[in-house]
């Protein structure tokens, strides 16, 4: 019988036993533990020991995985979201219960359902009374027109939207199709539904794609796009369902409030807002929610002052002549800075009412410190064009107010455009609070739920995925230098390109995208740049 070794902490990896433990009479001294503190006195070879450790590791990993799943299941059961979603499955059962009946209808009979629903509303029924049947009608219409049938979880998403909540749905779960359910049901009242996206492209795509479902059922579908005339806008806002983007919607509201001629109004006054479904709602209401939409008028300012102030700003040194507050995007002149600026401008007082230079100098310093070329703006065709920091897109018709844009133009040596004053403004948060009922969709809203509840009293409901999630989320990579980071990105793109896999690379600025593009060109990797 071999020697018994009490290995309280057995090694995780397999190594040969120390030479001192090997002898002709004791060839295999390692033993296999049976229970904690109990060991078999049977000789085990190093190879056998290695198999035991591996087996134990697999069992341990399996046990930890099961415990993790059990913990998540317990968290699900104890969460409010679990019970809310469970309640929505009653709606799913009701929709599925009438599906066969709806499937048996001809196209004409299915289209006639819209008139039937409206007659029932006129007789005093509520939208809740006909919700299940209306959802089944939309499901069948979508199957016949665009070849897509709403999954059960998408029915849940439609119910969440109709109830004026935010549906958090993961990427690929079909948010666009889900919106047709709530849009159709609420459009039956004839008061208009707005489906709001983040840009013109998505609005047009959804109006054409999902609009086929609504038109098949006899609803009118409108589309608001940049560059449309007032007559077109008025017609499209008058439709049962109108697709637009948040920017066009906000500016139309501001312009209507500025006009004194009722014939020039484009929205449905006196009640322009009824129900809205906002796509990427966290981006619109949280990320950009406090950014004001501005309509400006020209002011009579001396444009020649801006280039002069830009030259003065070049003379002033940060932390010597002025202090910078990054959080507040503000600058403050020191006593030395005031003296130098007044000397350069040959004025006795920067704040002299008859010869005011302070505003111009402050804006010039802001342009110098906070407004970076190819980050906040680009220069194209002799103009400074703003870059939307969230989307990376150039906004040609937008300008900074209160002289900031003119200061940027002066810094770049461009022609100074007319200064402006704000005549009307509203934030997205204030705009969407005007809706009696508001809902939204996104893949990432749960982290902002407290703010949605605080600002809009809207809950966030996590809609289950149709299939279990098999995506693997890789850990975040950290790099000491930007060069190292982009070299890593280049290698990843090259590897994916070699496998024939398409790759989408997002950057935080136009400058970074152009740098990465040059790197890919250097290595002969074909690509497109969307700036």
XYZ file of C-alpha atoms in Angstrom:
531
model
C 0.000 0.000 0.000
C 1.353 3.399 -0.909
C 2.007 6.189 1.547
C -1.042 8.349 2.432
C -0.527 12.099 1.794
C -3.036 14.558 3.271
C -3.069 17.160 0.439
C -5.385 19.778 1.956
C -4.804 22.196 -0.940
C -4.160 20.014 -3.985
C -2.442 21.700 -6.932
C -4.585 23.081 -9.777
C -2.133 21.949 -12.412
C -0.362 18.666 -12.886
C 3.312 18.617 -11.986
C 5.520 15.606 -11.339
C 5.953 14.828 -7.628
C 9.040 16.144 -5.886
C 12.047 13.787 -6.215
C 12.221 13.361 -2.422
C 8.835 11.596 -2.455
C 9.881 9.005 -5.011
C 11.664 5.816 -4.011
C 11.783 2.257 -5.367
C 9.367 1.171 -2.665
C 7.119 4.218 -2.909
C 6.650 4.832 -6.601
C 3.213 6.543 -6.684
C 2.660 8.464 -3.471
C -0.140 10.878 -4.645
C -3.627 9.952 -3.597
C -7.144 10.907 -4.614
C -9.339 12.677 -2.014
C -12.797 11.176 -1.630
C -14.353 13.635 0.853
C -12.893 16.658 2.660
C -10.395 15.258 5.145
C -10.832 11.678 3.878
C -8.320 10.257 1.434
C -8.049 6.901 -0.209
C -4.871 5.035 0.466
C -4.699 3.867 -3.147
C -1.694 4.899 -5.264
C -2.573 7.378 -8.039
C -0.227 8.232 -10.893
C 0.478 11.874 -11.865
C -1.454 11.299 -15.105
C -4.439 9.969 -13.198
C -4.146 12.897 -10.829
C -4.250 15.304 -13.822
C -7.501 13.707 -15.053
C -8.998 14.037 -11.588
C -8.130 17.750 -11.400
C -9.559 18.383 -14.858
C -12.741 16.487 -14.036
C -13.089 18.399 -10.793
C -12.605 21.708 -12.643
C -15.349 20.815 -15.115
C -17.718 19.824 -12.326
C -16.903 23.047 -10.470
C -17.485 25.163 -13.584
C -20.773 23.374 -14.266
C -21.870 23.883 -10.676
C -20.995 27.593 -10.794
C -22.871 27.949 -14.070
C -25.960 26.283 -12.618
C -25.754 28.463 -9.522
C -25.444 31.559 -11.731
C -28.512 30.583 -13.745
C -30.428 29.815 -10.564
C -29.452 33.192 -9.120
C -30.593 34.977 -12.299
C -33.874 33.059 -12.293
C -34.477 34.019 -8.677
C -33.699 37.649 -9.505
C -36.165 37.491 -12.388
C -38.926 36.075 -10.216
C -38.392 38.658 -7.491
C -38.252 41.615 -9.908
C -41.258 43.787 -10.703
C -40.501 43.437 -14.422
C -41.100 39.670 -14.237
C -44.642 40.114 -12.945
C -45.444 42.942 -15.353
C -44.341 40.867 -18.354
C -46.220 37.868 -17.001
C -49.375 39.956 -16.969
C -48.828 40.892 -20.635
C -48.905 37.200 -21.546
C -52.657 37.385 -20.911
C -52.822 39.801 -23.842
C -50.767 37.358 -25.929
C -53.210 34.555 -25.117
C -56.141 36.739 -26.136
C -54.470 37.673 -29.441
C -53.587 34.059 -30.201
C -57.130 32.972 -29.347
C -58.619 35.031 -32.206
C -55.787 34.498 -34.687
C -57.418 31.582 -36.524
C -60.625 33.563 -36.890
C -58.734 36.553 -38.327
C -56.725 34.312 -40.658
C -59.941 33.043 -42.230
C -60.928 36.548 -43.370
C -60.469 37.652 -46.962
C -58.406 40.746 -47.748
C -61.550 42.855 -48.059
C -62.956 41.544 -44.792
C -59.641 42.208 -43.052
C -59.532 45.783 -44.367
C -63.122 46.319 -43.233
C -62.048 45.677 -39.646
C -60.723 49.243 -39.390
C -64.153 50.731 -40.096
C -65.702 48.244 -37.679
C -63.295 49.254 -34.903
C -64.041 52.943 -35.446
C -67.771 52.314 -35.312
C -67.328 50.433 -32.047
C -65.354 53.371 -30.637
C -68.173 55.707 -31.635
C -70.625 53.455 -29.767
C -68.622 53.859 -26.561
C -66.189 50.952 -26.570
C -62.616 51.680 -25.493
C -59.339 50.830 -27.180
C -58.712 48.308 -24.392
C -61.918 46.468 -25.356
C -60.676 45.831 -28.880
C -56.907 45.692 -28.276
C -56.475 41.926 -28.672
C -58.541 41.756 -31.860
C -56.839 44.845 -33.334
C -53.402 43.377 -32.623
C -54.453 40.133 -34.320
C -55.621 42.131 -37.350
C -52.272 43.953 -37.592
C -50.397 40.664 -37.193
C -52.330 39.119 -40.078
C -51.994 42.246 -42.250
C -48.221 42.289 -41.707
C -48.007 38.642 -42.710
C -49.933 39.289 -45.923
C -48.215 42.540 -46.941
C -44.578 42.285 -45.845
C -44.315 38.581 -45.016
C -43.643 39.125 -41.314
C -45.701 37.736 -38.427
C -45.401 39.273 -34.972
C -43.897 36.897 -32.425
C -45.548 36.593 -29.030
C -42.867 38.767 -27.419
C -43.526 41.426 -30.061
C -47.185 41.400 -29.040
C -45.939 42.131 -25.516
C -43.865 45.018 -26.891
C -46.925 46.415 -28.652
C -48.887 46.242 -25.412
C -46.132 48.086 -23.555
C -46.157 50.884 -26.147
C -49.938 51.182 -26.101
C -49.866 51.549 -22.318
C -47.571 54.574 -22.609
C -44.407 52.854 -21.395
C -40.915 52.324 -22.769
C -40.205 48.921 -24.285
C -36.587 47.875 -23.894
C -35.995 45.398 -26.704
C -32.618 43.995 -27.626
C -31.050 44.611 -31.025
C -32.627 42.437 -33.700
C -35.889 41.833 -31.834
C -37.924 43.823 -34.360
C -38.794 47.151 -32.734
C -39.928 48.592 -36.066
C -42.518 45.844 -36.543
C -43.655 46.170 -32.920
C -44.517 49.839 -33.440
C -47.209 48.937 -36.000
C -49.376 47.397 -33.264
C -49.641 50.442 -30.999
C -49.620 52.888 -33.927
C -52.596 51.194 -35.591
C -54.637 50.853 -32.397
C -54.181 54.497 -31.352
C -54.734 55.794 -34.893
C -58.281 54.420 -34.788
C -59.329 57.482 -32.759
C -58.548 59.742 -35.737
C -56.447 62.116 -33.624
C -53.129 61.252 -35.258
C -50.123 59.182 -34.199
C -46.501 60.310 -34.541
C -43.805 57.667 -35.033
C -40.576 59.533 -34.308
C -37.154 58.337 -35.467
C -33.716 59.939 -35.166
C -33.167 60.892 -38.830
C -34.834 61.359 -42.213
C -33.554 58.051 -43.595
C -35.188 55.929 -40.891
C -38.411 57.927 -41.074
C -38.651 57.371 -44.830
C -37.698 53.689 -44.556
C -40.297 52.979 -41.885
C -43.010 54.996 -43.637
C -42.507 52.994 -46.824
C -41.952 49.614 -45.154
C -44.395 49.580 -42.240
C -46.681 51.983 -44.072
C -47.698 49.098 -46.333
C -49.324 47.408 -43.340
C -51.286 50.506 -42.336
C -52.343 51.404 -45.881
C -53.557 47.840 -46.427
C -55.837 48.338 -43.417
C -57.166 51.634 -44.763
C -55.166 54.121 -42.691
C -53.445 57.143 -44.232
C -49.670 57.377 -43.711
C -47.689 60.621 -43.816
C -43.973 61.400 -43.922
C -42.204 64.595 -42.848
C -38.789 65.218 -44.427
C -36.310 68.055 -44.476
C -36.958 70.527 -47.282
C -40.717 69.910 -47.523
C -42.968 72.883 -48.166
C -45.625 73.964 -45.687
C -48.459 72.524 -47.804
C -46.832 69.084 -47.869
C -46.187 69.179 -44.141
C -49.780 70.124 -43.375
C -51.094 67.259 -45.500
C -48.768 64.709 -43.886
C -49.500 65.842 -40.330
C -53.166 65.358 -41.144
C -52.680 61.631 -41.812
C -53.667 58.908 -39.359
C -50.023 57.957 -38.791
C -47.127 60.336 -39.464
C -43.474 59.303 -39.599
C -40.939 62.019 -38.846
C -37.714 62.678 -36.975
C -37.435 64.509 -33.682
C -35.716 67.548 -35.198
C -38.349 68.205 -37.881
C -41.122 67.707 -35.341
C -39.621 70.242 -32.939
C -38.962 72.918 -35.543
C -42.447 72.558 -37.031
C -43.881 73.172 -33.565
C -41.693 76.267 -33.072
C -42.536 77.695 -36.503
C -46.253 77.195 -35.884
C -45.936 79.126 -32.629
C -44.232 82.029 -34.410
C -46.751 82.442 -37.205
C -49.667 84.845 -36.867
C -51.518 83.431 -39.876
C -53.628 80.352 -39.124
C -53.407 79.349 -42.796
C -49.665 78.808 -42.384
C -50.018 76.323 -39.515
C -48.885 72.819 -40.477
C -49.730 70.769 -37.366
C -53.137 69.637 -36.053
C -54.194 72.659 -34.033
C -55.622 73.179 -31.448
C -54.401 69.673 -30.459
C -51.195 68.987 -32.400
C -50.105 66.147 -30.105
C -52.003 62.959 -29.286
C -49.740 59.884 -29.089
C -46.083 59.389 -29.994
C -43.852 56.354 -30.348
C -40.218 57.467 -30.083
C -37.535 55.177 -31.483
C -34.174 55.253 -29.646
C -36.039 57.056 -26.894
C -33.060 57.204 -24.523
C -31.005 59.048 -27.120
C -33.774 61.545 -27.898
C -35.097 62.230 -24.389
C -31.989 61.703 -22.243
C -28.795 62.151 -24.285
C -30.163 65.018 -26.379
C -33.124 65.822 -24.171
C -31.782 69.073 -22.738
C -30.316 70.371 -25.995
C -32.485 73.283 -27.169
C -33.944 73.539 -30.639
C -33.461 77.160 -31.666
C -35.001 79.422 -34.273
C -32.894 82.525 -34.664
C -33.294 85.912 -36.256
C -30.563 88.197 -37.529
C -29.141 90.783 -35.164
C -27.426 94.017 -36.076
C -23.942 93.308 -34.783
C -20.654 94.452 -36.215
C -19.185 91.377 -37.923
C -15.760 93.051 -38.085
C -15.323 92.625 -34.326
C -15.093 88.824 -34.468
C -11.757 88.546 -36.363
C -10.243 91.202 -34.085
C -11.383 89.306 -30.987
C -9.942 86.090 -32.453
C -6.519 87.754 -32.729
C -6.763 88.915 -29.111
C -7.647 85.363 -28.022
C -4.452 84.126 -29.657
C -2.440 86.527 -27.464
C -4.047 85.363 -24.230
C -2.497 82.389 -22.420
C -4.545 79.819 -20.543
C -4.139 79.870 -16.717
C -2.293 83.191 -17.002
C -4.747 85.512 -18.711
C -7.895 83.419 -18.316
C -9.275 80.401 -16.454
C -11.272 77.581 -18.019
C -14.239 75.770 -16.417
C -14.639 72.585 -18.464
C -17.825 71.395 -16.763
C -19.622 74.663 -17.429
C -17.990 75.420 -20.796
C -17.081 78.863 -19.534
C -14.012 81.101 -19.387
C -13.087 83.863 -16.971
C -10.515 86.565 -17.605
C -7.915 87.260 -14.930
C -6.794 90.779 -14.066
C -3.740 90.262 -16.295
C -5.992 89.064 -19.119
C -8.326 92.027 -18.818
C -5.408 94.454 -18.898
C -3.800 92.802 -21.930
C -7.107 92.618 -23.839
C -7.940 96.257 -23.125
C -4.479 97.310 -24.217
C -4.690 95.283 -27.459
C -8.144 96.653 -28.256
C -7.239 100.201 -27.211
C -10.245 100.468 -24.935
C -10.498 101.529 -21.338
C -13.219 99.045 -20.404
C -14.151 95.747 -22.090
C -17.669 96.117 -20.685
C -18.230 99.698 -21.844
C -21.866 99.926 -23.021
C -20.901 102.243 -25.863
C -18.014 100.058 -27.031
C -18.604 96.515 -25.676
C -15.818 94.050 -26.424
C -16.242 91.528 -23.590
C -18.778 89.329 -25.399
C -16.590 89.046 -28.481
C -13.442 88.223 -26.519
C -15.236 85.627 -24.383
C -16.688 83.922 -27.449
C -13.276 83.939 -29.121
C -11.794 82.191 -26.070
C -14.632 79.645 -26.074
C -14.008 78.941 -29.744
C -10.335 78.472 -28.939
C -10.816 76.125 -25.965
C -14.076 74.225 -26.457
C -14.773 74.074 -30.185
C -12.262 71.809 -31.911
C -12.063 71.336 -35.645
C -13.066 67.818 -36.830
C -14.562 67.142 -33.397
C -17.306 69.719 -32.836
C -17.286 70.974 -36.426
C -15.694 70.584 -39.840
C -14.793 73.171 -42.451
C -16.333 72.488 -45.850
C -16.755 74.845 -48.802
C -15.734 77.826 -46.708
C -18.257 77.141 -43.949
C -18.007 75.823 -40.393
C -20.512 72.957 -40.161
C -21.575 71.468 -36.831
C -21.003 67.770 -36.127
C -23.651 66.066 -34.031
C -21.534 64.513 -31.278
C -24.005 61.655 -30.745
C -24.526 60.606 -34.364
C -21.315 61.914 -35.954
C -23.363 63.431 -38.771
C -22.841 66.914 -40.175
C -25.773 69.273 -39.589
C -25.518 71.840 -42.367
C -28.469 74.020 -41.360
C -27.674 74.250 -37.672
C -25.673 77.115 -36.150
C -24.518 77.911 -32.641
C -26.190 80.952 -31.163
C -25.140 84.038 -29.220
C -22.118 84.740 -31.399
C -20.334 81.422 -30.839
C -20.622 80.317 -34.466
C -19.239 83.642 -35.677
C -16.319 83.253 -33.257
C -15.553 79.820 -34.727
C -15.707 81.261 -38.248
C -13.299 84.016 -37.214
C -10.906 81.494 -35.671
C -10.819 79.552 -38.952
C -10.480 82.712 -41.069
C -13.832 82.140 -42.773
C -16.387 84.666 -43.951
C -18.447 85.824 -40.978
C -22.122 85.022 -41.426
C -24.806 87.239 -39.942
C -25.089 87.101 -36.168
C -28.322 85.837 -34.711
C -30.610 86.151 -31.735
C -32.897 83.412 -30.435
C -36.569 84.094 -31.177
C -37.952 80.655 -30.226
C -36.569 77.601 -28.499
C -37.630 74.337 -26.878
C -35.836 71.240 -25.592
C -36.827 67.721 -26.612
C -37.823 66.967 -23.046
C -40.223 69.920 -22.995
C -41.516 69.072 -26.469
C -42.425 65.470 -25.708
C -44.033 66.391 -22.398
C -46.758 68.003 -24.528
C -48.052 64.558 -25.569
C -50.965 63.243 -23.470
C -49.584 59.743 -24.081
C -45.953 59.001 -24.853
C -44.122 55.730 -25.422
C -40.734 54.689 -26.707
C -38.482 51.878 -27.858
C -34.778 51.257 -27.405
C -32.291 48.537 -26.617
C -30.784 50.379 -23.642
C -33.311 52.148 -21.428
C -33.219 50.286 -18.121
C -30.120 52.166 -16.950
C -32.012 55.450 -17.440
C -35.264 54.276 -15.841
C -34.994 56.590 -12.826
C -34.684 59.630 -15.076
C -37.609 58.509 -17.257
C -39.735 58.106 -14.141
C -38.629 61.446 -12.738
C -39.012 63.485 -15.920
C -41.934 61.779 -17.672
C -43.453 59.336 -15.146
C -42.872 56.594 -17.733
C -41.757 53.103 -16.626
C -39.302 50.952 -18.571
C -40.390 47.373 -19.305
C -37.807 44.807 -20.414
C -39.426 42.733 -23.158
C -38.143 39.122 -23.304
C -36.195 38.026 -26.366
C -37.862 35.658 -28.806
C -34.937 33.234 -28.563
C -32.379 32.804 -25.813
C -29.385 35.113 -26.077
C -26.306 33.289 -27.409
C -24.236 36.424 -28.004
C -20.802 36.486 -26.387
C -19.859 39.874 -24.914
C -16.095 40.292 -24.959
C -14.342 42.314 -22.250
C -13.355 45.949 -22.765
C -9.843 46.441 -24.126
C -7.752 49.244 -22.602
C -4.683 50.726 -24.310
C -1.970 53.062 -23.122
C -1.934 55.068 -26.366
C -4.356 55.968 -29.145
C -1.891 54.584 -31.700
C -1.953 51.203 -29.971
C -5.739 51.230 -29.851
C -6.159 51.947 -33.549
C -3.495 49.423 -34.484
C -5.499 46.822 -32.566
C -8.674 47.905 -34.405
C -6.834 47.652 -37.707
C -5.720 44.083 -36.938
C -9.258 43.110 -35.901
C -10.718 44.572 -39.105
C -8.066 42.833 -41.197
C -8.830 39.516 -39.494
C -12.596 39.872 -40.034
C -12.067 40.991 -43.634
C -9.975 37.885 -44.244
C -12.894 35.776 -43.012
C -15.336 37.593 -45.276
C -17.222 39.116 -42.345
C -18.588 42.689 -42.651
C -17.386 45.096 -39.960
C -18.865 48.364 -38.691
C -16.395 50.579 -36.812
C -17.688 53.554 -34.831
C -15.458 56.459 -33.800
C -16.056 59.462 -31.571
C -15.095 62.097 -34.146
C -14.619 62.729 -37.844
C -10.905 63.202 -37.220
C -10.600 59.730 -35.684
C -12.570 58.140 -38.506
C -10.277 59.720 -41.091
C -7.174 58.582 -39.188
C -8.470 55.015 -39.052
C -9.432 55.194 -42.720
C -5.872 56.188 -43.630
C -4.567 53.260 -41.581
C -6.837 50.813 -43.390
C -5.844 52.242 -46.778
C -2.187 51.803 -45.870
C -2.825 48.090 -45.375
C -4.945 47.765 -48.502
C -8.240 47.062 -46.737
C -11.185 48.379 -48.823
C -13.834 50.273 -46.865
C -16.333 53.135 -46.908
C -16.341 56.189 -44.634
C -19.718 57.566 -43.542
C -19.087 61.091 -42.233
